[in-house]
Coordinates of C-alpha atoms and ligand atoms in Angstrom, one line a residue:
X265 CA 0.0 -0.1 0.0
X266 CA 2.7 2.4 0.9
X267 CA 4.8 1.6 -2.2
X268 CA 1.7 2.0 -4.4
X269 CA 0.9 5.4 -2.8
X270 CA 4.5 6.6 -3.5
X271 CA 4.3 5.6 -7.2
X272 CA 1.0 7.4 -7.4
X273 CA 2.5 10.5 -6.0
X274 CA 5.6 10.4 -8.1
X275 CA 3.7 10.6 -11.3
X276 CA 2.1 14.0 -10.9
X277 CA 5.4 15.2 -9.5
X278 CA 7.1 14.0 -12.7
X279 CA 4.4 15.7 -14.8
X280 CA 4.8 18.8 -12.8
X281 CA 8.6 18.9 -13.4
X282 CA 8.0 18.3 -17.1
X283 CA 5.4 21.2 -17.2
X284 CA 8.0 23.5 -15.5
X285 CA 10.8 22.4 -17.9
X286 CA 8.8 22.8 -21.2
X287 CA 7.3 26.0 -20.1
X288 CA 10.9 27.4 -19.4
X289 CA 12.1 26.1 -22.7
X290 CA 9.4 28.1 -24.4
X291 CA 10.0 31.1 -22.2
X292 CA 13.7 31.3 -23.1
X293 CA 13.0 30.4 -26.8
X294 CA 10.3 33.1 -27.2
X295 CA 12.1 35.8 -25.2
X296 CA 15.3 35.1 -27.1
X297 CA 13.7 35.3 -30.5
X298 CA 11.9 38.6 -29.6
X299 CA 15.1 40.0 -28.2
X300 CA 16.9 39.4 -31.5
X301 CA 14.4 41.8 -33.1
X302 CA 14.8 44.4 -30.3
X303 CA 18.1 44.2 -28.9
X304 CA 20.2 41.0 -29.0
X305 CA 22.1 41.9 -25.9
X306 CA 18.8 41.7 -23.9
X307 CA 18.3 38.0 -24.7
X308 CA 17.7 36.4 -21.4
X309 CA 20.0 33.3 -21.7
X310 CA 23.1 34.9 -22.9
X311 CA 22.6 37.7 -20.5
X312 CA 22.3 35.3 -17.5
X313 CA 25.5 33.5 -18.8
X314 CA 27.2 36.8 -19.2
X315 CA 26.4 37.9 -15.6
X316 CA 27.8 34.7 -14.2
X317 CA 31.3 35.3 -15.7
X318 CA 32.4 38.0 -13.4
X319 CA 31.1 36.1 -10.4
X320 CA 32.9 32.9 -11.3
X321 CA 35.9 32.3 -9.1
X322 CA 39.2 32.6 -11.2
X323 CA 40.2 29.2 -9.9
X324 CA 37.1 27.8 -11.9
X325 CA 37.5 30.0 -15.0
X326 CA 41.1 28.9 -16.0
X327 CA 40.5 25.2 -15.9
X328 CA 37.3 25.6 -18.0
X329 CA 39.4 27.7 -20.6
X330 CA 42.1 25.0 -20.5
X331 CA 39.5 22.2 -21.0
X332 CA 37.2 23.8 -23.6
X333 CA 39.3 26.6 -25.1
X334 CA 37.4 28.8 -27.4
X335 CA 34.2 26.6 -26.7
X336 CA 34.2 27.9 -23.1
X337 CA 31.4 30.2 -24.0
X338 CA 29.2 27.5 -25.4
X339 CA 29.8 25.5 -22.4
X340 CA 28.8 28.4 -20.2
X341 CA 25.6 29.1 -22.2
X342 CA 24.6 25.3 -22.1
X343 CA 25.3 25.0 -18.4
X344 CA 23.3 28.2 -17.7
X345 CA 20.4 26.8 -19.7
X346 CA 20.6 23.3 -18.0
X347 CA 20.8 25.0 -14.6
X348 CA 17.6 27.0 -15.4
X349 CA 15.8 23.9 -16.5
X350 CA 16.8 22.0 -13.4
X351 CA 15.5 24.8 -11.3
X352 CA 12.2 25.0 -13.4
X353 CA 11.8 21.2 -13.0
X354 CA 12.2 21.3 -9.2
X355 CA 9.6 24.2 -9.0
X356 CA 7.3 22.2 -11.3
X357 CA 7.5 19.2 -9.0
X358 CA 6.7 21.4 -6.1
X359 CA 3.7 22.8 -8.0
X360 CA 2.4 19.3 -8.5
X361 CA 1.2 19.3 -4.8
X362 CA 1.4 23.0 -4.0
X363 CA 0.2 24.8 -7.0
X364 CA 0.3 28.4 -5.4
X365 CA 3.7 27.9 -3.9
X366 CA 4.9 26.5 -7.2
X367 CA 3.6 29.5 -9.3
X368 CA 5.0 32.0 -6.9
X369 CA 8.5 30.3 -7.0
X370 CA 8.3 30.2 -10.9
X371 CA 7.4 33.9 -11.0
X372 CA 10.3 34.8 -8.7
X373 CA 12.7 32.7 -10.7
X374 CA 11.4 34.5 -13.8
X375 CA 12.3 37.8 -12.2
X376 CA 16.0 36.8 -12.1
X377 CA 16.7 37.2 -15.8
X378 CA 14.6 40.5 -15.7
X379 CA 16.8 41.9 -13.0
X380 CA 19.9 40.8 -14.6
X381 CA 18.9 42.4 -17.9
X382 CA 18.0 45.7 -16.1
X383 CA 21.4 45.7 -14.2
X384 CA 23.4 45.7 -17.3
X385 CA 25.5 49.0 -17.8
X386 CA 24.0 49.6 -21.2
X387 CA 20.3 48.6 -20.2
X388 CA 17.3 50.5 -21.3
X389 CA 13.9 49.9 -19.8
X390 CA 12.6 48.3 -23.1
X391 CA 15.1 45.6 -22.9
X392 CA 13.0 43.6 -20.4
X393 CA 10.0 43.5 -22.8
X394 CA 11.0 40.2 -24.6
X395 CA 11.8 38.5 -21.3
X396 CA 8.4 39.7 -19.8
X397 CA 6.4 38.4 -22.7
X398 CA 8.4 35.1 -22.6
X399 CA 7.6 34.8 -18.9
X400 CA 4.0 35.6 -19.3
X401 CA 3.5 33.1 -22.1
X402 CA 5.7 30.5 -20.2
X403 CA 3.6 30.8 -17.0
X404 CA 0.3 30.6 -19.0
X405 CA 1.5 27.3 -20.5
X406 CA 2.6 26.2 -17.1
X407 CA -0.9 26.9 -15.5
X408 CA -2.7 25.2 -18.5
X409 CA -0.5 22.1 -18.1
X410 CA -1.2 21.9 -14.4
X411 CA -4.9 22.3 -15.0
X412 CA -4.9 19.5 -17.5
X413 CA -3.0 17.3 -15.0
X414 CA -6.1 17.2 -12.8
X415 CA -6.6 14.4 -10.4
X416 CA -9.4 12.0 -11.4
X417 CA -12.6 12.4 -9.5
X418 CA -13.7 9.3 -7.6
X419 CA -16.7 9.0 -10.0
X420 CA -14.4 9.1 -13.0
X421 CA -12.1 6.5 -11.5
X422 CA -15.0 4.1 -10.8
X423 CA -15.9 4.3 -14.3
X424 CA -12.5 3.5 -15.7
X425 CA -12.5 0.1 -17.4
X426 CA -9.5 -1.1 -15.6
X427 CA -10.7 0.1 -12.2
X428 CA -11.6 -3.2 -10.5
X429 CA -11.1 -2.0 -7.0
X430 CA -12.2 1.5 -7.4
X431 CA -10.2 4.6 -6.5
X432 CA -7.6 4.3 -3.7
X433 CA -8.9 6.6 -1.0
X434 CA -6.9 9.8 -0.5
X435 CA -4.7 9.4 -3.5
X436 CA -4.4 11.5 -6.6
X437 CA -4.8 9.4 -9.5
X438 CA -4.7 11.4 -12.7
X439 CA -7.4 11.2 -15.3
X440 CA -6.1 9.1 -18.3
X441 CA -7.9 11.5 -20.7
X442 CA -6.5 14.7 -19.3
X443 CA -3.1 12.9 -19.0
X444 CA -3.1 12.3 -22.8
X445 CA -4.0 15.9 -23.2
X446 CA -1.3 16.8 -20.8
X447 CA 1.5 15.0 -22.7
X448 CA 0.2 16.4 -26.0
X449 CA 0.3 19.9 -24.7
X450 CA 3.6 19.4 -23.0
X451 CA 5.0 18.0 -26.3
X452 CA 3.7 21.1 -28.2
X453 CA 5.0 23.6 -25.7
X454 CA 8.4 21.9 -25.8
X455 CA 8.4 21.9 -29.6
X456 CA 7.4 25.6 -29.8
X457 CA 10.3 26.3 -27.4
X458 CA 12.8 24.3 -29.4
X459 CA 11.6 26.0 -32.7
X460 CA 11.8 29.5 -31.3
X461 CA 15.4 28.7 -29.8
X462 CA 16.5 27.4 -33.3
X463 CA 15.0 30.5 -35.0
X464 CA 16.6 32.8 -32.5
X465 CA 19.9 31.2 -33.1
X466 CA 19.5 31.6 -36.9
X467 CA 18.5 35.2 -36.6
X468 CA 21.5 35.7 -34.2
X469 CA 24.0 34.2 -36.6
X470 CA 22.6 36.3 -39.5
X471 CA 22.7 39.5 -37.3
X472 CA 26.2 38.6 -36.0
X473 CA 27.4 39.4 -39.4
X474 CA 29.1 42.6 -38.5
X475 CA 30.0 43.1 -42.3
X476 CA 28.1 46.4 -42.5
X477 CA 30.0 48.0 -39.7
X478 CA 33.3 46.5 -40.7
X479 CA 32.9 47.7 -44.3
X480 CA 32.5 51.3 -43.1
X481 CA 36.1 51.3 -42.0
X482 CA 38.6 51.7 -44.9
X483 CA 42.3 51.4 -43.7
X484 CA 44.6 54.1 -44.9
X485 CA 48.1 53.2 -46.3
X486 CA 50.5 53.1 -43.4
X487 CA 52.7 56.1 -43.1
X488 CA 55.3 53.6 -41.7
X489 CA 55.3 50.1 -43.1
X490 CA 56.3 47.2 -40.9
X491 CA 59.7 45.6 -41.6
X492 CA 59.5 43.1 -44.5
X493 CA 59.2 39.5 -43.3
X494 CA 62.2 37.6 -44.8
X495 CA 61.7 34.0 -46.1
X496 CA 64.3 33.0 -43.4
X497 CA 61.8 34.0 -40.7
X498 CA 60.3 30.6 -41.2
X499 CA 62.0 27.2 -40.7
X500 CA 59.6 25.5 -43.1
X501 CA 59.3 22.6 -40.9
X502 CA 56.0 20.9 -42.0
X503 CA 53.3 21.3 -39.5
X504 CA 54.6 24.3 -37.6
X505 CA 52.6 27.4 -37.0
X506 CA 53.1 30.0 -39.7
X507 CA 55.1 33.1 -38.8
X508 CA 52.0 35.3 -39.3
X509 CA 48.8 34.1 -37.7
X510 CA 45.6 34.5 -39.7
X511 CA 43.0 36.5 -37.9
X512 CA 40.7 33.6 -38.1
X513 CA 43.2 31.2 -36.5
X514 CA 44.3 33.8 -33.9
X515 CA 43.5 32.8 -30.3
X516 CA 40.5 34.5 -28.7
X517 CA 40.3 35.4 -25.0
X518 CA 37.7 37.8 -23.5
X519 CA 34.8 37.9 -21.1
X520 CA 32.1 38.6 -23.6
X521 CA 29.8 35.9 -24.9
X522 CA 29.4 37.6 -28.2
X523 CA 31.7 40.5 -29.3
X524 CA 30.1 43.9 -29.3
X525 CA 29.4 45.2 -32.9
X526 CA 30.5 48.9 -32.7
X527 CA 29.8 51.3 -35.6
X528 CA 33.0 53.1 -36.2
X529 CA 31.2 56.4 -36.9
X530 CA 29.9 56.1 -33.3
X531 CA 33.1 55.1 -31.8
X532 CA 35.4 57.5 -30.0
X533 CA 38.4 57.2 -27.5
X534 CA 38.5 59.5 -24.6
X535 CA 41.8 60.1 -22.7
X536 CA 41.0 61.5 -19.2
X537 CA 42.0 61.2 -15.6
X538 CA 45.3 62.6 -14.4
X539 CA 45.8 64.7 -17.5
X540 CA 46.1 68.4 -18.2
X541 CA 44.0 68.2 -21.5
X542 CA 41.2 65.7 -21.9
X543 CA 41.4 64.4 -25.4
X544 CA 38.5 62.8 -27.5
X545 CA 39.5 61.1 -30.7
X546 CA 37.0 60.0 -33.4
X547 CA 37.7 57.3 -35.9
X548 CA 38.1 59.9 -38.6
X549 CA 40.6 61.7 -36.4
X550 CA 42.4 58.4 -35.9
X551 CA 42.5 57.4 -39.6
X552 CA 43.9 60.8 -40.5
X553 CA 46.9 60.3 -38.2
X554 CA 50.1 58.8 -39.7
X555 CA 49.5 55.1 -38.8
X556 CA 52.3 52.7 -38.3
X557 CA 52.5 49.0 -38.9
X558 CA 54.3 46.7 -36.6
X559 CA 54.7 42.9 -36.2
X560 CA 53.8 42.0 -32.6
X561 CA 53.4 38.6 -30.8
X562 CA 50.5 38.7 -28.4
X563 CA 50.4 36.2 -25.5
X564 CA 47.8 35.3 -22.9
X565 CA 48.9 34.8 -19.3
X566 CA 46.6 31.7 -19.2
X567 CA 48.5 30.0 -21.9
X568 CA 49.5 26.7 -20.6
X569 CA 53.1 25.5 -21.2
X570 CA 53.1 24.4 -24.9
X571 CA 49.7 26.0 -25.4
X572 CA 48.0 27.8 -28.2
X573 CA 47.1 31.1 -26.6
X574 CA 49.7 33.1 -28.4
X575 CA 49.7 34.6 -32.0
X576 CA 51.6 36.9 -34.1
X577 CA 50.1 39.5 -36.4
X578 CA 51.0 42.7 -38.3
X579 CA 49.0 45.5 -36.5
X580 CA 48.2 48.7 -38.0
X581 CA 47.7 51.6 -35.5
X582 CA 48.8 54.9 -33.9
X583 CA 51.4 54.9 -31.0
X584 CA 49.7 55.4 -27.7
X585 CA 52.8 57.4 -26.6
X586 CA 51.7 60.2 -29.1
X587 CA 48.0 60.2 -27.9
X588 CA 49.0 60.4 -24.3
X589 CA 51.5 63.3 -25.0
X590 CA 48.5 65.2 -26.4
X591 CA 46.7 64.9 -23.1
X592 CA 49.8 65.7 -21.0
X593 CA 49.6 63.1 -18.2
X594 CA 50.5 64.2 -14.7
X595 CA 54.1 63.1 -13.5
X596 CA 52.3 61.4 -10.5
X597 CA 50.4 59.0 -12.8
X598 CA 52.0 55.5 -13.1
X599 CA 49.2 53.6 -14.8
X600 CA 46.7 53.8 -17.6
X601 CA 43.4 52.0 -17.1
X602 CA 42.0 51.1 -20.5
X603 CA 38.3 50.7 -20.5
X604 CA 36.5 48.5 -23.1
X605 CA 33.0 49.2 -24.5
X606 CA 31.9 46.0 -22.7
X607 CA 33.2 47.1 -19.2
X608 CA 36.4 45.2 -19.2
X609 CA 39.5 47.1 -18.0
X610 CA 43.3 46.6 -18.1
X611 CA 45.8 48.3 -16.0
X612 CA 49.1 49.1 -18.0
X613 CA 52.2 50.7 -16.5
X614 CA 52.4 54.1 -18.1
X615 CA 56.0 53.5 -18.9
X616 CA 55.1 50.7 -21.3
X617 CA 52.9 53.0 -23.2
X618 CA 55.4 56.0 -23.3
X619 CA 58.7 54.4 -23.9
X620 CA 60.0 53.6 -27.4
X621 CA 58.2 50.3 -27.9
X622 CA 55.4 50.1 -30.5
X623 CA 52.5 50.2 -28.0
X624 CA 49.6 50.8 -30.5
X625 CA 46.0 52.0 -30.6
X626 CA 45.4 49.4 -33.4
X627 CA 42.7 49.4 -36.2
X628 CA 44.2 46.8 -38.5
X629 CA 45.4 43.3 -38.3
X630 CA 47.2 41.7 -41.2
X631 CA 46.1 44.3 -43.7
X632 CA 42.5 44.2 -42.7
X633 CA 40.3 46.0 -40.2
X634 CA 40.2 44.1 -36.9
X635 CA 37.6 41.4 -36.9
X636 CA 34.8 41.9 -34.3
X637 CA 36.2 39.2 -32.0
X638 CA 39.6 40.8 -32.1
X639 CA 38.5 44.2 -31.1
X640 CA 36.8 46.0 -34.0
X641 CA 37.0 48.9 -34.5
X642 CA 40.0 49.7 -32.2
X643 CA 42.1 47.9 -29.5
X644 CA 45.4 48.2 -27.7
X645 CA 48.4 46.0 -28.5
X646 CA 51.5 46.5 -26.3
X647 CA 54.7 44.5 -27.0
X648 CA 56.0 42.6 -24.0
X649 CA 53.0 42.6 -21.8
X650 CA 50.4 39.8 -21.3
X651 CA 47.0 40.7 -23.0
X652 CA 45.1 40.9 -19.7
X653 CA 47.1 44.0 -18.7
X654 CA 47.4 45.7 -22.0
X655 CA 45.5 44.4 -25.0
X656 CA 42.1 46.0 -24.5
X657 CA 39.6 45.2 -27.3
X658 CA 36.8 47.5 -28.2
X659 CA 38.7 50.2 -26.3
X660 CA 36.9 53.4 -25.6
X661 CA 38.8 55.2 -22.8
X662 CA 42.3 55.6 -21.5
X663 CA 42.1 56.7 -18.0
X664 CA 45.5 58.0 -16.7
X665 CA 45.7 57.1 -13.0
X666 CA 47.8 55.3 -10.4
X667 CA 48.0 51.7 -9.4
X668 CA 47.3 52.6 -5.7
X669 CA 44.0 54.2 -6.9
X670 CA 42.5 52.0 -9.5
X671 CA 42.4 48.3 -10.2
X672 CA 41.5 46.3 -13.3
X673 CA 39.3 43.3 -14.2
X674 CA 41.8 40.5 -13.8
X675 CA 43.8 42.1 -11.0
X676 CA 40.7 42.2 -9.0
X677 CA 40.6 38.6 -9.5
X678 CA 44.0 37.7 -8.2
X679 CA 46.3 38.2 -11.3
X680 CA 49.4 40.3 -11.1
X681 CA 49.3 44.0 -11.6
X682 CA 52.3 44.1 -13.8
X683 CA 52.8 41.2 -16.1
X684 CA 55.8 41.1 -18.4
X685 CA 55.9 38.2 -20.7
X686 CA 58.2 35.4 -19.7
X687 CA 60.6 33.7 -22.0
X688 CA 58.8 30.6 -23.4
X689 CA 59.1 27.9 -26.1
X690 CA 57.1 25.1 -27.5
X691 CA 57.4 22.0 -29.7
X692 CA 55.0 21.9 -32.6
X693 CA 56.4 19.0 -34.6
X694 CA 56.2 16.2 -34.1
X695 CA 52.8 16.3 -32.5
X696 CA 52.2 14.8 -29.1
X697 CA 52.0 10.9 -29.4
X698 CA 52.7 11.1 -33.2
X699 CA 54.2 8.1 -34.9
X700 CA 57.3 8.9 -37.1
X701 CA 59.8 6.8 -38.8
X702 CA 62.8 5.9 -36.8
X703 CA 66.1 7.3 -37.9
X704 CA 66.4 11.0 -38.9
X705 CA 63.9 13.1 -37.0
X706 CA 63.2 16.8 -37.6
X707 CA 61.7 18.8 -34.6
X708 CA 60.2 22.3 -35.0
X709 CA 58.6 24.9 -32.9
X710 CA 58.4 28.5 -31.8
X711 CA 59.9 30.5 -28.8
X712 CA 59.2 34.1 -27.7
X713 CA 60.5 36.6 -25.2
X714 CA 58.9 39.8 -26.4
X715 CA 61.0 43.0 -25.7
X716 CA 64.2 41.0 -25.2
X717 CA 64.3 38.6 -28.1
X718 CA 65.3 34.9 -28.3
X719 CA 69.1 34.2 -28.0
X720 CA 69.0 30.4 -27.9
X721 CA 66.7 27.4 -28.0
X722 CA 67.8 24.0 -26.9
X723 CA 66.1 20.7 -27.5
X724 CA 66.7 17.3 -25.5
X725 CA 65.8 13.8 -26.7
X726 CA 65.0 11.6 -23.7
X727 CA 67.7 12.1 -21.1
X728 CA 70.3 13.2 -23.6
X729 CA 72.3 16.4 -23.7
X730 CA 70.7 19.7 -24.6
X731 CA 71.2 20.2 -28.3
X732 CA 71.2 23.7 -29.7
X733 CA 68.4 24.4 -32.2
X734 CA 68.8 26.3 -35.5
X735 CA 67.0 29.6 -35.2
X736 CA 65.1 31.2 -38.0
X737 CA 65.9 34.8 -38.7
X738 CA 64.6 37.3 -36.0
X739 CA 62.0 39.8 -37.4
X740 CA 61.9 42.0 -34.3
X741 CA 62.5 41.4 -30.6
X742 CA 58.8 41.7 -30.2
X743 CA 58.0 38.7 -32.5
X744 CA 58.1 35.0 -31.9
X745 CA 61.0 33.1 -33.5
X746 CA 60.8 29.7 -35.1
X747 CA 63.4 27.0 -34.5
X748 CA 64.3 23.5 -35.7
X749 CA 66.5 20.7 -34.5
X750 CA 67.5 17.5 -36.2
X751 CA 68.1 14.2 -34.4
X752 CA 69.8 11.2 -36.2
X753 CA 69.8 7.5 -35.5
X754 CA 66.7 7.7 -33.4
X755 CA 65.8 4.2 -32.3
X756 CA 62.5 2.5 -32.4
X757 CA 60.4 3.1 -29.4
X758 CA 58.7 5.8 -27.4
X759 CA 60.7 9.0 -26.8
X760 CA 60.4 12.4 -25.1
X761 CA 61.4 15.7 -26.4
X762 CA 61.9 18.7 -24.2
X763 CA 62.6 22.3 -25.1
X764 CA 63.8 25.4 -23.4
X765 CA 64.7 28.9 -24.6
X766 CA 67.0 31.7 -23.4
X767 CA 66.3 35.3 -24.0
X768 CA 68.8 37.9 -24.9
X769 CA 69.1 39.1 -21.4
X770 CA 70.4 35.6 -20.6
X771 CA 67.3 34.4 -18.8
X772 CA 66.9 30.7 -19.3
X773 CA 63.4 29.4 -19.4
X774 CA 62.7 27.8 -15.9
X775 CA 62.0 24.0 -15.6
X776 CA 59.9 24.8 -12.5
X777 CA 56.3 24.0 -13.0
X778 CA 53.7 26.5 -11.7
X779 CA 50.2 27.4 -12.5
X780 CA 49.1 30.3 -14.6
X781 CA 47.8 32.4 -11.8
X782 CA 49.0 35.1 -11.0
X783 CA 51.7 35.7 -13.7
X784 CA 51.8 32.7 -16.3
X785 CA 52.5 29.1 -16.1
X786 CA 56.2 28.0 -16.3
X787 CA 58.1 24.8 -17.0
X788 CA 59.6 23.2 -20.0
X789 CA 57.3 21.9 -22.8
X790 CA 57.8 18.2 -23.5
X791 CA 56.0 15.8 -25.7
X792 CA 56.1 12.0 -26.4
X793 CA 56.3 10.4 -29.7
X794 CA 56.9 6.9 -31.1
X795 CA 59.4 5.9 -33.7
X796 CA 58.7 2.8 -35.7
Ligands
MTE1049 N1 37.5 44.0 -23.8 C1 38.3 43.0 -23.6 N2 39.5 43.1 -24.0 C2 40.4 42.1 -23.8 C3 40.0 40.9 -23.0 C4 38.8 41.0 -22.5 O1 38.3 40.0 -21.8 N3 37.9 42.0 -22.8 N4 40.9 40.0 -22.7 C5 42.4 40.3 -22.8 C6 43.2 39.1 -22.7 S1 43.2 38.2 -21.3 C7 44.0 38.7 -23.8 S2 45.1 37.6 -23.7 C8 43.8 39.5 -25.2 C9 43.5 38.5 -26.3 O2 43.3 39.1 -27.4 P1 42.7 38.3 -28.7 O3 41.4 37.8 -28.2 O4 42.5 39.2 -29.9 O5 43.7 37.2 -29.0 O6 42.8 40.4 -25.1 C10 42.8 41.2 -24.0 N5 41.8 42.2 -24.2
MO1050 MO1 44.8 36.7 -21.5

């Protein structure tokens, strides 16, 4: 009797959970699709996901980036969605026995995305309309579903053909007819939800085409061309990364779920804070300046040893040094806090922006305007510093200040204030666990030590001696340098290769392993391969 009672009660609870889940799918789908028409940045699911990012503990972010790479954003959206469905399912299960409580909880849960949307810095009151409509329709569907999931009256139960013993006293047995209607409606609501989600994604990918904004920006001919890249800058070992990284292959790290699309005609850069003259620069002003082109290798502090979060491009821009000079920074200032359109900030030592290095306010990458994910229409690129303290994309403000007055996005989360790039090297060929023919083996890779330059790269096979690699020609001290090494008479079996680099100051890349927080992972890169 007791087990039977439990079974009978589990069924409405299950249907309640299902009602909550399909109603929520529909709410998100509908709200998302409507938001695409109004204002894509007001779509509830991405907005919820985006709101979670700054709250996430840094210790959790880095492993996610390491595990999923560029897919970290997809993983975040999916887990936010699954989390929301789990909550909706629980509330639905509660509503099966306590309707009013369930409805109140659902309404409260629905308010969460509304509040998050309103709290965005760029929010307008209209932004909540899609979500409110989604919630209203979702809750209506939920109520209808619960109504259909009515318990069977004793009279109905008595007339059921299979009811030999009549209704169980005190139990809620659902009515088979309304149960069928319930599942039909639940299926329909779920399907509408799925279709609206798919439609929203399609509209989103069409709208994401920032082509129109990018087409408005026509790059001028550089007043100063970058040094020509000699053929000898590449070792030509098959399978190594090219010397110049294509924009589409360039690693991407940022805290936005989708890059802002900024109209260059609306963009401006404001230089303010501890300055004598505030300066505001429009895109036309910037494009009229004598722009310079420089090859610069950009690196992320989160790059694991041997990792892919490094790339080399030819950047076109104007020296930040000159822009700052127009504003006349106070002698007490020691930092420039660059602000992005999306709220991200980076704190750069003012010296790195005013010395002779090519710190650029960049508009071009490899002869094209920046792509939206790499900072269109303008970003900073500073040789020798990790991206999180220097390479602000979608940059809109340079605030001249002091380290003891202001902090930046990542420094607030435990990363170093000042982050010069450490000497590093990686093996690109052979690939980890590759099978190669025994005998003569060619090894190739890249090393970097921006601002200093690479002096030496050494490679070791198994426990052998360090062998000096052949370096490709250096293009500038701010670009990475390819290398290759040849080993002969490599025997059949499994082998390990290890690499280390030395910069021109004589600093040898340390073998000591450490984590990327607060100032980059260290250790030697090694890989295993099989010779057959
Ligand atoms: N607006 C904005 N700019 C940003 C970031 C960000 O999160 N938001 N991330 C920084 C970090 S950590 C790095 S490593 C570089 C990466 O630039 P990329 O994505 O063009 O390779 O951008 C920097 N600029
Ligand atoms: Mo980074």
